[in-house]
CSV table of C-alpha atoms and ligand atoms in Angstrom, one decimal:
chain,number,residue,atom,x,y,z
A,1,UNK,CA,-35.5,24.5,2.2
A,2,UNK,CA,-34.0,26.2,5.2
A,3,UNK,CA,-30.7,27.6,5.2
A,4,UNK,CA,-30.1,25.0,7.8
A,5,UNK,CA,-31.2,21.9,5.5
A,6,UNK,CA,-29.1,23.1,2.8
A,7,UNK,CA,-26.2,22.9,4.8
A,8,UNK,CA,-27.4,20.0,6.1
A,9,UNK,CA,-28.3,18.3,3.2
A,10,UNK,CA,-26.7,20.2,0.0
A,11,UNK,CA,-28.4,19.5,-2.9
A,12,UNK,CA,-25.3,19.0,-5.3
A,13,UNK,CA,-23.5,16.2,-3.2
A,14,UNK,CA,-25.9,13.5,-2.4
A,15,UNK,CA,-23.2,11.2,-0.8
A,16,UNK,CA,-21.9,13.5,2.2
A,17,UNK,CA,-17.6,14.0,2.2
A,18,UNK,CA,-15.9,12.7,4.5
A,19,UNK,CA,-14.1,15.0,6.9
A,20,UNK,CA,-10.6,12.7,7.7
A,21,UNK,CA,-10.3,9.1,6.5
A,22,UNK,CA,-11.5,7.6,9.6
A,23,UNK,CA,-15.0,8.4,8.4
A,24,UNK,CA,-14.3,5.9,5.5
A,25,UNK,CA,-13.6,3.3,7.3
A,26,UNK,CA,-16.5,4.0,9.4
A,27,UNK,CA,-18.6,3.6,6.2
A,28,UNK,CA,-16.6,0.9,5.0
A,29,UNK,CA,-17.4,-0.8,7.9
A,30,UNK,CA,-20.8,-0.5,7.9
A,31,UNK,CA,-21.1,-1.7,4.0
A,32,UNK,CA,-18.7,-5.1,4.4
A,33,UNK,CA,-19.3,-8.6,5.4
A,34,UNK,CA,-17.8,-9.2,8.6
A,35,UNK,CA,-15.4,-12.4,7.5
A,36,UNK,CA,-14.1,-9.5,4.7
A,37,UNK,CA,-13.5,-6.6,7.1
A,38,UNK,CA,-11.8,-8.9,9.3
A,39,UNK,CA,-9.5,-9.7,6.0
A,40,UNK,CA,-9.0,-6.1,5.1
A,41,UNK,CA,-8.3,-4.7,9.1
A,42,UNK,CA,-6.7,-7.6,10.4
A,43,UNK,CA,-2.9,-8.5,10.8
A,44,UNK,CA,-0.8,-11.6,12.0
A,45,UNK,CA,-0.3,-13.4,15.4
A,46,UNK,CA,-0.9,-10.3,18.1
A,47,UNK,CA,-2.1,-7.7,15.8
A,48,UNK,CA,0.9,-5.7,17.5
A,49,UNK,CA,2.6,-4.3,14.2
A,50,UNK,CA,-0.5,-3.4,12.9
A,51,UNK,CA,-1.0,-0.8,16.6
A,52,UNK,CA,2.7,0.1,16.1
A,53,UNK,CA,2.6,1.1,12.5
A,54,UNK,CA,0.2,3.8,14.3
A,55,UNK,CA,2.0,4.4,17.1
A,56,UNK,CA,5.0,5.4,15.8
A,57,UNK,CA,3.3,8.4,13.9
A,58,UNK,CA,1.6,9.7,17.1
A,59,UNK,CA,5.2,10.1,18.4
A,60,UNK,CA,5.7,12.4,15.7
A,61,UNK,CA,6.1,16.2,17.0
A,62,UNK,CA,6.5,19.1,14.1
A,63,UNK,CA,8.9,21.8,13.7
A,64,UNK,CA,7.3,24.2,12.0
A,65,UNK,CA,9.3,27.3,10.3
A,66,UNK,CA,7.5,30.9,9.7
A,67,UNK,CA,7.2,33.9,7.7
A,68,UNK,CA,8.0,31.4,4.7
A,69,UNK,CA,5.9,32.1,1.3
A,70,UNK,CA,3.1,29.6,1.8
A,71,UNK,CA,0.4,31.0,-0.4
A,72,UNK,CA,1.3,28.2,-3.1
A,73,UNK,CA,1.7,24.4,-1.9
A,74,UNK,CA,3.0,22.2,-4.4
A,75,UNK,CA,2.7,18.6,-3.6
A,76,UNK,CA,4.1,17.2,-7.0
A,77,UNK,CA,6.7,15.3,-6.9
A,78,UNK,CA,8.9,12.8,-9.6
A,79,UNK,CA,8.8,9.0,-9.2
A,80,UNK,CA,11.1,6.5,-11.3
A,81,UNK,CA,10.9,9.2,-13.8
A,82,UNK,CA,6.7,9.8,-13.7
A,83,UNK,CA,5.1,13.1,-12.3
A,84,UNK,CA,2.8,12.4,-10.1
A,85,UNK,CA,0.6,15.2,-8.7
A,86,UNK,CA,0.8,13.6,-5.2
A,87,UNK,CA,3.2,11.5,-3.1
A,88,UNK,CA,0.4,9.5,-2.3
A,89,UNK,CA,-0.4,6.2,-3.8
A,90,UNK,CA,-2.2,2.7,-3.5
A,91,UNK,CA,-0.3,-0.2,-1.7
A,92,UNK,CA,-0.9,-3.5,-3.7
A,93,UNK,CA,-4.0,-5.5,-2.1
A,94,UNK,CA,-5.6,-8.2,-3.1
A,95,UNK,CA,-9.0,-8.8,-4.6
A,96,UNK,CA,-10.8,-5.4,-4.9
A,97,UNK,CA,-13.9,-7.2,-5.5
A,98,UNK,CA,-14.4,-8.4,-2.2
A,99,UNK,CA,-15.1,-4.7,-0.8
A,100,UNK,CA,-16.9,-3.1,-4.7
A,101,UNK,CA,-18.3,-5.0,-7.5
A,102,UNK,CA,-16.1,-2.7,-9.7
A,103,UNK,CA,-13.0,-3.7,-7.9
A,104,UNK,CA,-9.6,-2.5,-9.0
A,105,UNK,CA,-11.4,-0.9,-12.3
A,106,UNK,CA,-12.6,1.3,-10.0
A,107,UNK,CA,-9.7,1.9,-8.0
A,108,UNK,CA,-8.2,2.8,-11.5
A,109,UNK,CA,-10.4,5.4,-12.0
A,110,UNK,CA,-9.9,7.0,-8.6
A,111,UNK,CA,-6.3,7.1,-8.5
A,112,UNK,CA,-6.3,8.5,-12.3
A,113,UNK,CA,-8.9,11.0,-10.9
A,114,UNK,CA,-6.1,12.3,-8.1
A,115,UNK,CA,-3.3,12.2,-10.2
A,116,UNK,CA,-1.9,9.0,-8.1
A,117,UNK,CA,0.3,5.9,-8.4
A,118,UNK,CA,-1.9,3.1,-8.0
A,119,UNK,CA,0.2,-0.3,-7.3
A,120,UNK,CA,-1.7,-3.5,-8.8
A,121,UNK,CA,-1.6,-6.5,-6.7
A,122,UNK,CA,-1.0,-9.8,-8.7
A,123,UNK,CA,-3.7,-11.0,-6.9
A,124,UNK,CA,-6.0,-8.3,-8.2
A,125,UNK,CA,-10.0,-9.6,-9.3
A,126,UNK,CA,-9.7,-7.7,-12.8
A,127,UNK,CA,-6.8,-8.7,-15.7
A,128,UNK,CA,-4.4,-6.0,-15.8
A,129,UNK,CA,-5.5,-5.4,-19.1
A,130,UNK,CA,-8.9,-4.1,-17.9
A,131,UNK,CA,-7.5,-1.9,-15.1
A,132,UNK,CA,-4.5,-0.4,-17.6
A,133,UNK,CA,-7.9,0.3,-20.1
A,134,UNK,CA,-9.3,2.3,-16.9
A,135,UNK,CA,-6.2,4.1,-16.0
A,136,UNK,CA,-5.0,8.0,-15.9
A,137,UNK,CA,-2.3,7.6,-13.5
A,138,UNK,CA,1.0,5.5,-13.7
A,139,UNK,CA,0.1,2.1,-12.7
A,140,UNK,CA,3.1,-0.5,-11.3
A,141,UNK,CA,2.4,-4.4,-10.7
A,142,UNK,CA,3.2,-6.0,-7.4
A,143,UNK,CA,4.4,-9.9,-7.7
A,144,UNK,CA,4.7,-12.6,-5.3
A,145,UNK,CA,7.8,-15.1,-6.6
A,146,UNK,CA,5.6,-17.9,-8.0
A,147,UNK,CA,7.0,-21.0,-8.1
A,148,UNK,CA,5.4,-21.4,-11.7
A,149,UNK,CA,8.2,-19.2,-13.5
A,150,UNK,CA,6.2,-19.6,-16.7
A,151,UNK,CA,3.4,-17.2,-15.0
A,152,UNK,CA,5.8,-14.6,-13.6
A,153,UNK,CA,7.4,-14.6,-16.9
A,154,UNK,CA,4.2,-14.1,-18.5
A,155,UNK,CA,3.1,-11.2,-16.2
A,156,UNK,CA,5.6,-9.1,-16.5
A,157,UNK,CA,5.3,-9.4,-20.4
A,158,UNK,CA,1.9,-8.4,-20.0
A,159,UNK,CA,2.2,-5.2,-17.9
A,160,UNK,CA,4.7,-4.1,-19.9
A,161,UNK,CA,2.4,-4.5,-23.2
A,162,UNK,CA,0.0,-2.5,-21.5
A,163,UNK,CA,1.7,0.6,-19.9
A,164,UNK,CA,2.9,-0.2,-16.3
A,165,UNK,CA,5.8,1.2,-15.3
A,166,UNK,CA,7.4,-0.8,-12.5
A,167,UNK,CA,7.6,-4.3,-11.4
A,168,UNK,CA,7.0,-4.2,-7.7
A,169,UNK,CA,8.6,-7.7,-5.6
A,170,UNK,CA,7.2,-8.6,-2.9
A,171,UNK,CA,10.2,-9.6,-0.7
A,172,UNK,CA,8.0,-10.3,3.2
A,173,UNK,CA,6.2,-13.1,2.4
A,174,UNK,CA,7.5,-16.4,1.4
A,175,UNK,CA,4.5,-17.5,3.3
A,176,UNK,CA,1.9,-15.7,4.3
A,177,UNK,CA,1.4,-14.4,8.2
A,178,UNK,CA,-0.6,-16.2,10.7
A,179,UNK,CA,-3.5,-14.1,10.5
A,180,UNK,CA,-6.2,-15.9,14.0
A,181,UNK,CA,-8.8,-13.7,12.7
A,182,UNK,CA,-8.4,-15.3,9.3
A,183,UNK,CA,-8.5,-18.5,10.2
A,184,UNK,CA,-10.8,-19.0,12.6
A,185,UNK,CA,-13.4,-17.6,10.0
A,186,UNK,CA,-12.1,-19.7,7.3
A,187,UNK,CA,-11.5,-17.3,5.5
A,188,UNK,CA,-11.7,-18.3,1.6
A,189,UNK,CA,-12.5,-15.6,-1.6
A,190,UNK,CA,-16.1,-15.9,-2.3
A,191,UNK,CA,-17.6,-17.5,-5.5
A,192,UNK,CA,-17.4,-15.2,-8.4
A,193,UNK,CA,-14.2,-13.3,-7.2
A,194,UNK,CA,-10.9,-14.9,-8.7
A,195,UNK,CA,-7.1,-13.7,-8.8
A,196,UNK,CA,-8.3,-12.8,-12.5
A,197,UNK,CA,-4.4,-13.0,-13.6
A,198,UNK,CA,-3.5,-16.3,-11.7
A,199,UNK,CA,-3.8,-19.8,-13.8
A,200,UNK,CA,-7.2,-21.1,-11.5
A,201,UNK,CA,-5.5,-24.6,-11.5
A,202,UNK,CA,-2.8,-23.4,-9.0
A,203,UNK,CA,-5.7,-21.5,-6.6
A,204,UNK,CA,-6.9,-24.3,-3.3
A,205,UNK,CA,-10.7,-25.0,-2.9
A,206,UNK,CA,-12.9,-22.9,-0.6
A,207,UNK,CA,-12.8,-23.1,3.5
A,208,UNK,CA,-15.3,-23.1,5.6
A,209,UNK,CA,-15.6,-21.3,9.3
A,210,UNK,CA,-14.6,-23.9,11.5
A,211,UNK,CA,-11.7,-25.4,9.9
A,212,UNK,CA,-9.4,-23.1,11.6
A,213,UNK,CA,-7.3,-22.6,8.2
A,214,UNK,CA,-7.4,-19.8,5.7
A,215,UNK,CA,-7.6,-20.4,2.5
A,216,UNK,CA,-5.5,-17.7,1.1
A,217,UNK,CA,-2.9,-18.6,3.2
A,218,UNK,CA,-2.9,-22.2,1.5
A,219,UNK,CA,-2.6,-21.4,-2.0
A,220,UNK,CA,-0.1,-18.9,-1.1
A,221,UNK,CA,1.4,-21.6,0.4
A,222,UNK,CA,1.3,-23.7,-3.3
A,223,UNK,CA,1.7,-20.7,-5.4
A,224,UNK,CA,4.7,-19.1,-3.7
A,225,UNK,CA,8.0,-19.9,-4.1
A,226,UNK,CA,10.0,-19.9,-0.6
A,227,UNK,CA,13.3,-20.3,-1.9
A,228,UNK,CA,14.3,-17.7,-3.3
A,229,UNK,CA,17.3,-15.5,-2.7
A,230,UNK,CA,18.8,-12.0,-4.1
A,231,UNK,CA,20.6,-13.9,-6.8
A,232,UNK,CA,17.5,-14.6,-8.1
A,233,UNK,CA,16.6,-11.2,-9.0
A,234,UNK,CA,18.8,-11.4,-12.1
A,235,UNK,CA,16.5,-14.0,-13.6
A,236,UNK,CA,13.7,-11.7,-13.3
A,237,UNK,CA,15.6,-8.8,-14.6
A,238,UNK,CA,16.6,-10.8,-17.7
A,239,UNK,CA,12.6,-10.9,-18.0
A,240,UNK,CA,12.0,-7.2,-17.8
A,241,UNK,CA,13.2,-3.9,-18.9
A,242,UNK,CA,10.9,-2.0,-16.4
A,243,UNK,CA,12.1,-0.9,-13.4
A,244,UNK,CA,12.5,-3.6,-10.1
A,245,UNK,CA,11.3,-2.0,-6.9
A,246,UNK,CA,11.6,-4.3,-3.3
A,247,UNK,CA,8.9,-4.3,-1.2
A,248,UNK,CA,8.9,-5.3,2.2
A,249,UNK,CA,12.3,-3.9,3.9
A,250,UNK,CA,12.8,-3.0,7.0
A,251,UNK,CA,16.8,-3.2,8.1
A,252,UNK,CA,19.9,-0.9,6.3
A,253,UNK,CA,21.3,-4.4,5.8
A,254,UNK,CA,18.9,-5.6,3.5
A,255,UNK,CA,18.5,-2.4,1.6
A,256,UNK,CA,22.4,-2.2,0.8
A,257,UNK,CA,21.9,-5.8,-0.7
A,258,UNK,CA,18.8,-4.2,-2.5
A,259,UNK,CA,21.1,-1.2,-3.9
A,260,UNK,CA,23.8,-3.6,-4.8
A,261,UNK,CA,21.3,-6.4,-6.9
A,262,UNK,CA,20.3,-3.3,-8.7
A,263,UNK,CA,16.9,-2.7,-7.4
A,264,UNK,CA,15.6,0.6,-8.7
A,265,UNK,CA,13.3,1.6,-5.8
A,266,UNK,CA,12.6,0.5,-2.0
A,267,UNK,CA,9.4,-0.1,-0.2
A,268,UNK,CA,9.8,0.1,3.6
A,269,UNK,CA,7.0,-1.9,4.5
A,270,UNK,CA,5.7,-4.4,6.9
A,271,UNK,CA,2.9,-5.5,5.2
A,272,UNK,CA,0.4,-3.2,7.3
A,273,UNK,CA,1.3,-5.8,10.3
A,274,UNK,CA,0.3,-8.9,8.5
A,275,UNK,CA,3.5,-10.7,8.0
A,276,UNK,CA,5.9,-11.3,11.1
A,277,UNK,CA,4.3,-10.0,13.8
A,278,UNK,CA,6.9,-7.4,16.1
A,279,UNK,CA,8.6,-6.3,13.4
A,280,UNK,CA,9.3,-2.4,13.7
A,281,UNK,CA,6.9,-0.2,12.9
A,282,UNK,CA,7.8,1.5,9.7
A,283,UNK,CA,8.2,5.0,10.3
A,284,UNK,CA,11.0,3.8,12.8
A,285,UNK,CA,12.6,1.7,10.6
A,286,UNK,CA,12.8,4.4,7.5
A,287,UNK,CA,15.4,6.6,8.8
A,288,UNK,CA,17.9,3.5,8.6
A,289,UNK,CA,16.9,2.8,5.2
A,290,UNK,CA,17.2,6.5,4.0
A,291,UNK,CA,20.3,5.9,5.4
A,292,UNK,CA,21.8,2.9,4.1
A,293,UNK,CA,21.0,3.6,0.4
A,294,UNK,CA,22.5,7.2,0.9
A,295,UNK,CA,20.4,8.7,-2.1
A,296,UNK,CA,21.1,5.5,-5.1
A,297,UNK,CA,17.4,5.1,-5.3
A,298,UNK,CA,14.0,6.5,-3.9
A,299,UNK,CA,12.8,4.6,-0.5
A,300,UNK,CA,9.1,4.6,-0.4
A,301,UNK,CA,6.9,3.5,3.1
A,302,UNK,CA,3.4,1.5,3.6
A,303,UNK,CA,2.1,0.9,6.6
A,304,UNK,CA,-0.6,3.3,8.6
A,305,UNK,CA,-0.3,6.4,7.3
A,306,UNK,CA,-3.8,7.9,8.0
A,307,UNK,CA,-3.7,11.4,6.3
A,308,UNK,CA,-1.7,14.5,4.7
A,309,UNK,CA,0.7,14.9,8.8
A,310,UNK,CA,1.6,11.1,8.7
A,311,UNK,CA,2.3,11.5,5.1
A,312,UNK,CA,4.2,14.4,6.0
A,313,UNK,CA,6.4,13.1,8.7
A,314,UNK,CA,7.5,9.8,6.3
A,315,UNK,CA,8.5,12.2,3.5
A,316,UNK,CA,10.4,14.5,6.2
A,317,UNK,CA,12.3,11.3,7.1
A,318,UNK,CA,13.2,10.6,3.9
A,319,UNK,CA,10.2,8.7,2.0
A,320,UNK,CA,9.8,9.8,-1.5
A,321,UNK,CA,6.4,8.7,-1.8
A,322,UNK,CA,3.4,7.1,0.7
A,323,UNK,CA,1.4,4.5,0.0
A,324,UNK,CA,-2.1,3.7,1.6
A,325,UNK,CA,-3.0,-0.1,1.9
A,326,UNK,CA,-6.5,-0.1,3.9
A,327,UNK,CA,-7.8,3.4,3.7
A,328,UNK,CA,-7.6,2.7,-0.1
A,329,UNK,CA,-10.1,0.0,0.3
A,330,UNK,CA,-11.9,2.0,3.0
A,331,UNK,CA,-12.8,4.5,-0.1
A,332,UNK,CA,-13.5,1.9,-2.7
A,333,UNK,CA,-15.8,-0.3,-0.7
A,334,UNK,CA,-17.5,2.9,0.8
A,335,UNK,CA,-18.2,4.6,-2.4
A,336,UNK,CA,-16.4,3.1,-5.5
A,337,UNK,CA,-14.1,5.1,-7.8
A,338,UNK,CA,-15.4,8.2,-6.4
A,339,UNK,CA,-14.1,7.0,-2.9
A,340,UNK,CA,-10.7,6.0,-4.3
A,341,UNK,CA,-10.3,9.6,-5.3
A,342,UNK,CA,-11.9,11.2,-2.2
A,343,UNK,CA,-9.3,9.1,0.3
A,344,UNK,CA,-6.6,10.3,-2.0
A,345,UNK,CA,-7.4,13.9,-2.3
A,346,UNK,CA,-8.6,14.4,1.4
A,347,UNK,CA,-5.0,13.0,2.3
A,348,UNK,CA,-3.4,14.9,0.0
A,349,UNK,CA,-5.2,18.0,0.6
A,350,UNK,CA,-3.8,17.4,4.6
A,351,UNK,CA,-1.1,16.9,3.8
A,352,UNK,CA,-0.4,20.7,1.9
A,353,UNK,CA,-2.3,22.2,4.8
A,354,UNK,CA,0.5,20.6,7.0
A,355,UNK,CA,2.8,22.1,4.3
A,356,UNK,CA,1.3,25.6,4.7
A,357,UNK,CA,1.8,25.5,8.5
A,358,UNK,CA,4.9,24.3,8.6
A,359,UNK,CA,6.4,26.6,6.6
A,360,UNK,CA,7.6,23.9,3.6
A,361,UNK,CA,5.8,24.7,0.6
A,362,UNK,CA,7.2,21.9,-1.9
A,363,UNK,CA,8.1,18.9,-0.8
A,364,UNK,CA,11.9,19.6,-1.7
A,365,UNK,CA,12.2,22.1,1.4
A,366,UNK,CA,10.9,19.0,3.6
A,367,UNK,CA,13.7,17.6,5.4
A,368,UNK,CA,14.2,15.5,8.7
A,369,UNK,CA,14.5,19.4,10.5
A,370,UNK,CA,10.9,19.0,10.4
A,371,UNK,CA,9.9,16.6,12.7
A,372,UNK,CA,11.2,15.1,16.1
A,373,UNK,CA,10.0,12.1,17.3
A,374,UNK,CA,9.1,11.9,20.5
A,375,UNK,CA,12.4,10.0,22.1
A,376,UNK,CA,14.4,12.8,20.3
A,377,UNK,CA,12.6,15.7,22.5
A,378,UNK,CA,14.0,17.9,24.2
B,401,FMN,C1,-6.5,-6.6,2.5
B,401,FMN,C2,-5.0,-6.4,2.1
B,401,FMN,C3,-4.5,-7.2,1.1
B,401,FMN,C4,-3.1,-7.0,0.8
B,401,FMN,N1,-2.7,-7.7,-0.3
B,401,FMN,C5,-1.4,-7.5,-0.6
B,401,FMN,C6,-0.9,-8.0,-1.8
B,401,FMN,O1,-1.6,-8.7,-2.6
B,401,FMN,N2,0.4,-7.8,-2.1
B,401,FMN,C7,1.3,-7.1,-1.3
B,401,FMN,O2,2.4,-6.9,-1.6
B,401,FMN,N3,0.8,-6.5,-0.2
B,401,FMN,C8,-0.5,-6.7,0.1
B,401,FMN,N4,-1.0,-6.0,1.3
B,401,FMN,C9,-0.1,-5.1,2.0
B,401,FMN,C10,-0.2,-3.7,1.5
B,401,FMN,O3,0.5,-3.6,0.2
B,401,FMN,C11,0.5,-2.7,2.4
B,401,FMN,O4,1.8,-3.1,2.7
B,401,FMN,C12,-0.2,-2.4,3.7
B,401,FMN,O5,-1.6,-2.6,3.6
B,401,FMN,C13,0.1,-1.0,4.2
B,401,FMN,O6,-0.4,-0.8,5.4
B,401,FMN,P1,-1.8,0.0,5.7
B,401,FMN,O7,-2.9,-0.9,5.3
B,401,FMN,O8,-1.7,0.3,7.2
B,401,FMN,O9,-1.8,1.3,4.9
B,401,FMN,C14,-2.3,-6.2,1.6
B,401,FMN,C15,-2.9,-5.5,2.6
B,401,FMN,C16,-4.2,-5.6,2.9
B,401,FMN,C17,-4.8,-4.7,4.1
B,402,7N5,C1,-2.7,-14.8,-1.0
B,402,7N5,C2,-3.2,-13.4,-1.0
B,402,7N5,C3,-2.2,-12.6,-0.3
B,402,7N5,C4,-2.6,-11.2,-0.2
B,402,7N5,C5,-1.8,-10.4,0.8
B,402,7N5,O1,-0.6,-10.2,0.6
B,402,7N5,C6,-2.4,-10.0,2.1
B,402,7N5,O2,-3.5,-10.4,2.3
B,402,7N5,O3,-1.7,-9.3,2.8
């Protein structure tokens, strides 16, 4: 073999590495059926959060600082009283089956491989026994507010049986966004693929393309419970002794009533763009979060972060910790665990090169001093 084809074509790593995450999703792409990648991409009504999620970190300008000791980059960091070798974790999505037969067991395996927080969806294809049994890494569990208490009752008992160490709300969606792409495929979960840790009665039957309804959006419709309101949380906290993060903020408002009903961690999110359509895109909407809750608790963000600068600029603003949605899946569905952990340690790896040459070698010296965006310049 030529010098040439070895570099080409090293012998050791069969599956080439990706370069940036955009090469995942090109390969994820490739791999998925076409119904499933419009599920995993897509977003609600216009698609216009999803673009803006993006936008908003191409606004992002750096300040970096010089002659600072970079020749260690620490990314570490300490979450709801868990190290975590990176600030980078897995949003909560659905059904990993639909992108790898190994589904969130793999996704398990990955984030335990990076040292990552991997948030389990409730609607996850594997019990959360299975993907605890698979873990290395803290794992929390994402719920919807079912309107069968009995369930939510029982899930929390079972997380907390088995290791996880946060109960994540989902507080965007008491009903799911109008996703067109969705429904004009008809989108429904394919035989063999179940919410593995939902009671099947409460799941709809399968649609078809052409009835210009998605199925996931009608048994969310059943399952979830649209009614309720902060005092509710108590009921759940009554439940639970592990800590209650909020997913889904976006306004100072809401997060003072989230520090004042006791919630023990934020999630600025928008749902990657697939809830209500025009909402701000996250990275604008962090700073007044940060703000409102003034320290009480650690505000995480979701929500097109593509690699180690985006993750950078949230955490400069204020984020504790990232979380990736779809480049998550990109990994798994492109090259199982081992993709999980790839995504994960490509973006991390970014994101202590940023680090390095910006002069911030932990993530404590990160502050807002680092970053302008772009209607702040100068
Ligand atoms: C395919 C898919 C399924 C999702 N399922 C859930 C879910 O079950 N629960 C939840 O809270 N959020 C869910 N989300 C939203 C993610 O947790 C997260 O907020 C979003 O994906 C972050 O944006 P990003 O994909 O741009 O990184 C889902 C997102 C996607 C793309
Ligand atoms: C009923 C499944 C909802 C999953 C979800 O939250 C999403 O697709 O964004």
């Amino acid at each position: 073999m030529t010098a040439r084809e070895a570099q080409a074509a090293p012998a050791t790593s069969p599956v080439p590495r990706p370069a940036v995450l955009g090469d995942y999703e090109t390969a994820a792409r490739g791999r998925l059926d076409g119904r499933v990648w419009d599920f995993v991409q897509g977003g609600a009504e216009s698609e216009r959060t999803v673009g803006d999620n993006r936008r908003a970190f191409s606004r992002v300008t750096l300040r970096p600082r010089v002659l600072v000791d970079v020749s260690h980059c620490d990314t570490g960091t300490e979450l709801l009283g868990a190290r975590l070798r990176t600030p980078l974790g897995i949003a909560p999505t659905a059904y990993h089956q639909l992108v790898h037969p190994e589904g969130e067991v793999a996704t398990a395996r990955g984030a335990g491989a990076a040292g990552a927080l991997f948030v389990v969806s409730i609607y996850a294809s594997h019990t959360l026994e299975d993907i605890a049994a698979a873990a290395a890494a803290p794992l929390w569990l994402q719920l919807y507010w079912l309107r069968r208490r009995d369930l939510l009752a029982e899930l929390v008992g079972r997380a907390a049986a088995v290791g996880y160490r946060a109960i994540v709300l989902t507080v965007d969606a008491p009903r799911l966004g109008r996703r067109h792409r969705d429904a004009r495929n008809g989108f429904a979960i394919g035989p063999g693929i179940r919410a593995a840790n939902l009671d099947p009665a409460v799941m709809t039957a399968a649609h078809l393309p052409g009835t210009g309804r998605s199925a996931l959006a009608d048994h969310a419709a059943e399952a979830v419970d649209p009614s309720v309101t902060w005092s509710d949380l108590a009921w759940l906290r009554e439940r639970s002794d592990l800590p209650l993060v909020l997913k889904g903020i976006l306004t100072a408002q809401d997060a003072a009533l989230a520090v004042r009903h006791g919630a023990d961690a934020i999630v600025v999110s928008n749902h990657g763009g697939r809830q209500l359509d025009r909402t701000p895109a996250t990275l604008d909407a962090l700073a007044e979060v940060v703000d409102a809750v003034g320290g009480a608790v650690p505000v995480l963000l979701d929500g097109g972060v593509r690699g180690g600068t985006d993750a950078f600029a949230a955490l400069a603003l204020g984020a504790r910790a990232v979380l990736l949605g779809r480049p998550a899946l990109w990994g798994l569905a492109a090259d199982g665990a081992a993709g999980v952990a790839g995504v994960l340690d490509l973006a991390t790896e970014e994101l202590a090169h940023t680090m390095a040459l910006a002069g911030r070698p932990d993530l404590g010296s990160l502050d807002r001093s680092a970053v302008l965006l772009r209607a702040e310049r100068r």
